C-alpha positions as a printed NumPy array, in Angstrom:
array([[ 22.079,   8.342,  -4.869],
       [ 18.904,   6.528,  -5.753],
       [ 15.807,   7.869,  -7.417],
       [ 12.52 ,   6.895,  -5.762],
       [  9.218,   6.822,  -7.616],
       [  6.312,   8.011,  -5.462],
       [  2.988,   6.337,  -6.294],
       [ -0.41 ,   7.051,  -4.757],
       [ -3.32 ,   4.617,  -4.617],
       [ -6.209,   4.824,  -7.12 ],
       [ -8.605,   6.378,  -4.597],
       [ -6.068,   9.002,  -3.6  ],
       [ -3.942,   8.973,  -0.493],
       [ -5.491,   8.192,   2.841],
       [ -5.181,  10.634,   5.717],
       [ -1.831,   9.299,   6.94 ],
       [ -0.482,   8.472,   3.453],
       [ -0.077,   4.815,   4.43 ],
       [ -0.958,   3.696,   0.898],
       [  1.674,   5.924,  -0.712],
       [  4.417,   3.712,  -2.142],
       [  8.058,   4.546,  -2.732],
       [  9.737,   2.335,  -5.34 ],
       [ 13.511,   2.573,  -5.59 ],
       [ 14.834,   2.644,  -9.145],
       [ 17.805,   0.339,  -8.649],
       [ 19.021,  -3.234,  -9.046],
       [ 17.354,  -5.92 ,  -6.928],
       [ 19.54 ,  -8.782,  -5.725],
       [ 16.569, -10.851,  -4.588],
       [ 15.076, -10.548,  -8.079],
       [ 18.369, -11.775,  -9.541],
       [ 18.685, -14.792,  -7.265],
       [ 14.998, -15.731,  -6.863],
       [ 13.042, -13.906,  -9.578],
       [  9.761, -15.796,  -9.232],
       [  9.741, -15.269,  -5.443],
       [ 10.418, -11.552,  -5.901],
       [  7.535, -11.149,  -8.352],
       [  5.241, -13.215,  -6.139],
       [  6.048, -10.915,  -3.207],
       [  4.985,  -7.975,  -5.382],
       [  1.787,  -9.815,  -6.369],
       [  2.622, -10.081, -10.04 ],
       [  1.366, -13.632, -10.288],
       [  1.443, -14.108, -14.047],
       [  5.023, -12.909, -14.273],
       [  6.022, -15.187, -11.383],
       [  4.356, -18.183, -13.045],
       [  6.008, -17.32 , -16.38 ],
       [  9.425, -17.16 , -14.742],
       [  8.888, -20.542, -13.085],
       [  8.034, -21.993, -16.496],
       [ 11.095, -20.335, -18.076],
       [ 13.405, -21.62 , -15.341],
       [ 12.031, -25.153, -15.682],
       [ 12.52 , -24.928, -19.444],
       [ 16.088, -23.662, -18.934],
       [ 16.767, -26.587, -16.603],
       [ 15.447, -29.039, -19.177],
       [ 17.542, -27.452, -21.929],
       [ 20.624, -27.623, -19.675],
       [ 20.133, -31.409, -19.364],
       [ 20.386, -31.934, -23.13 ],
       [ 23.762, -32.972, -24.531],
       [ 25.698, -29.951, -25.758],
       [ 23.192, -27.407, -24.408],
       [ 24.271, -27.296, -20.742],
       [ 25.906, -23.887, -20.966],
       [ 23.047, -22.393, -22.998],
       [ 20.411, -23.53 , -20.495],
       [ 22.421, -22.176, -17.567],
       [ 23.024, -18.837, -19.31 ],
       [ 19.314, -18.602, -20.131],
       [ 18.371, -19.106, -16.464],
       [ 20.932, -16.484, -15.4  ],
       [ 19.654, -14.085, -18.092],
       [ 16.11 , -14.389, -16.737],
       [ 17.459, -13.465, -13.304],
       [ 19.391, -10.476, -14.639],
       [ 16.347,  -9.154, -16.522],
       [ 14.292,  -9.505, -13.343],
       [ 17.012,  -7.812, -11.282],
       [ 17.442,  -4.84 , -13.587],
       [ 13.866,  -4.36 , -14.827],
       [ 11.768,  -5.855, -12.014],
       [ 11.075,  -2.6  , -10.197],
       [ 10.183,  -0.925, -13.494],
       [  7.722,  -3.742, -14.209],
       [  6.155,  -3.31 , -10.749],
       [  5.8  ,   0.424, -11.314],
       [  4.163,  -0.097, -14.718],
       [  1.866,  -2.75 , -13.27 ],
       [  0.701,  -0.391, -10.518],
       [  0.127,   2.472, -12.958],
       [ -1.92 ,   0.134, -15.159],
       [ -4.05 ,  -0.703, -12.099],
       [ -4.819,   3.002, -11.535],
       [ -2.006,   4.189,  -9.284],
       [ -0.72 ,   7.712,  -9.935],
       [  2.947,   8.644, -10.274],
       [  3.204,  11.763,  -8.113],
       [  6.903,  12.505,  -7.946],
       [ 10.427,  11.24 ,  -8.518],
       [ 12.782,  11.992,  -5.633],
       [ 16.552,  11.537,  -5.621],
       [ 17.864,  10.67 ,  -2.155],
       [ 20.45 ,   8.546,  -0.356],
       [ 17.931,   6.277,   1.364],
       [ 14.207,   5.646,   1.751],
       [ 13.77 ,   7.622,   4.969],
       [ 15.334,  10.712,   3.382],
       [ 13.104,  10.339,   0.311],
       [ 10.006,  10.045,   2.502],
       [ 11.028,  13.094,   4.518],
       [ 11.623,  15.134,   1.354],
       [  8.285,  14.134,  -0.164],
       [  6.123,  14.622,   2.904],
       [  7.754,  17.952,   3.803],
       [  6.707,  19.368,   0.419],
       [  3.057,  18.378,   0.764],
       [  0.652,  21.234,   1.414],
       [ -0.801,  21.437,   4.889],
       [ -4.298,  20.03 ,   4.94 ],
       [ -7.058,  22.025,   6.533],
       [ -7.394,  20.417,   9.946],
       [-10.867,  21.729,  10.764],
       [-12.445,  19.354,  13.212],
       [-15.635,  17.738,  12.058],
       [-18.559,  18.765,  14.18 ],
       [-20.485,  15.99 ,  15.826],
       [-24.159,  16.661,  16.221],
       [-25.179,  16.943,  19.838],
       [-28.476,  15.55 ,  21.103],
       [-31.16 ,  17.935,  22.181],
       [-32.071,  17.321,  25.794],
       [-35.707,  18.026,  26.486],
       [-36.966,  18.656,  29.967],
       [-40.352,  17.452,  31.041],
       [-43.096,  19.937,  31.46 ],
       [-44.622,  18.259,  34.444],
       [-42.989,  18.494,  37.811],
       [-42.426,  15.452,  39.955],
       [-42.79 ,  11.836,  38.996],
       [-40.216,   9.314,  37.956],
       [-37.072,  10.662,  36.196],
       [-37.716,  14.306,  36.827],
       [-34.775,  16.316,  35.51 ],
       [-32.35 ,  13.428,  35.351],
       [-29.183,  15.343,  34.273],
       [-27.064,  12.24 ,  33.703],
       [-29.671,  10.559,  31.55 ],
       [-29.224,   7.382,  33.512],
       [-32.857,   6.376,  33.069],
       [-33.847,   6.442,  29.425],
       [-37.401,   5.204,  29.911],
       [-39.956,   5.741,  32.638],
       [-41.951,   2.885,  34.061],
       [-44.686,   3.193,  31.431],
       [-42.23 ,   2.709,  28.533],
       [-42.336,   6.315,  27.353],
       [-39.262,   8.29 ,  26.573]])
């Protein structure tokens, strides 16, 4: 089973909870294999740029005589750190930006975690908002152009009055 961290946006959830994020607390294979791409997908630009620099440095170290294994192990270590701690770094980054950790849910998959979280939310008061209705005024005089036009198809009479 996987634990899912439920985060809500800084302004609070929208009506349909589309901004509510579920982050699985587990290993990420994409972060292991392509750590800078994974962090770029999650919009953590400085971390992605840092990882690119570290991987280039590891490649340069691997080219030196006698340091080939060390450079390769360093590049793999960067991937493992990203794979194991990447989701935790994303969660901390979002909380630093003002997101709120609402709940931690343990479930088999994401759909079950979403169902468990949204079923425990209180029902919101669904009172419809009243839209102000226009006040229709009838003319005092009888006859003439636009007398008692129920559909309101003529907004102005010929003299430009309303």
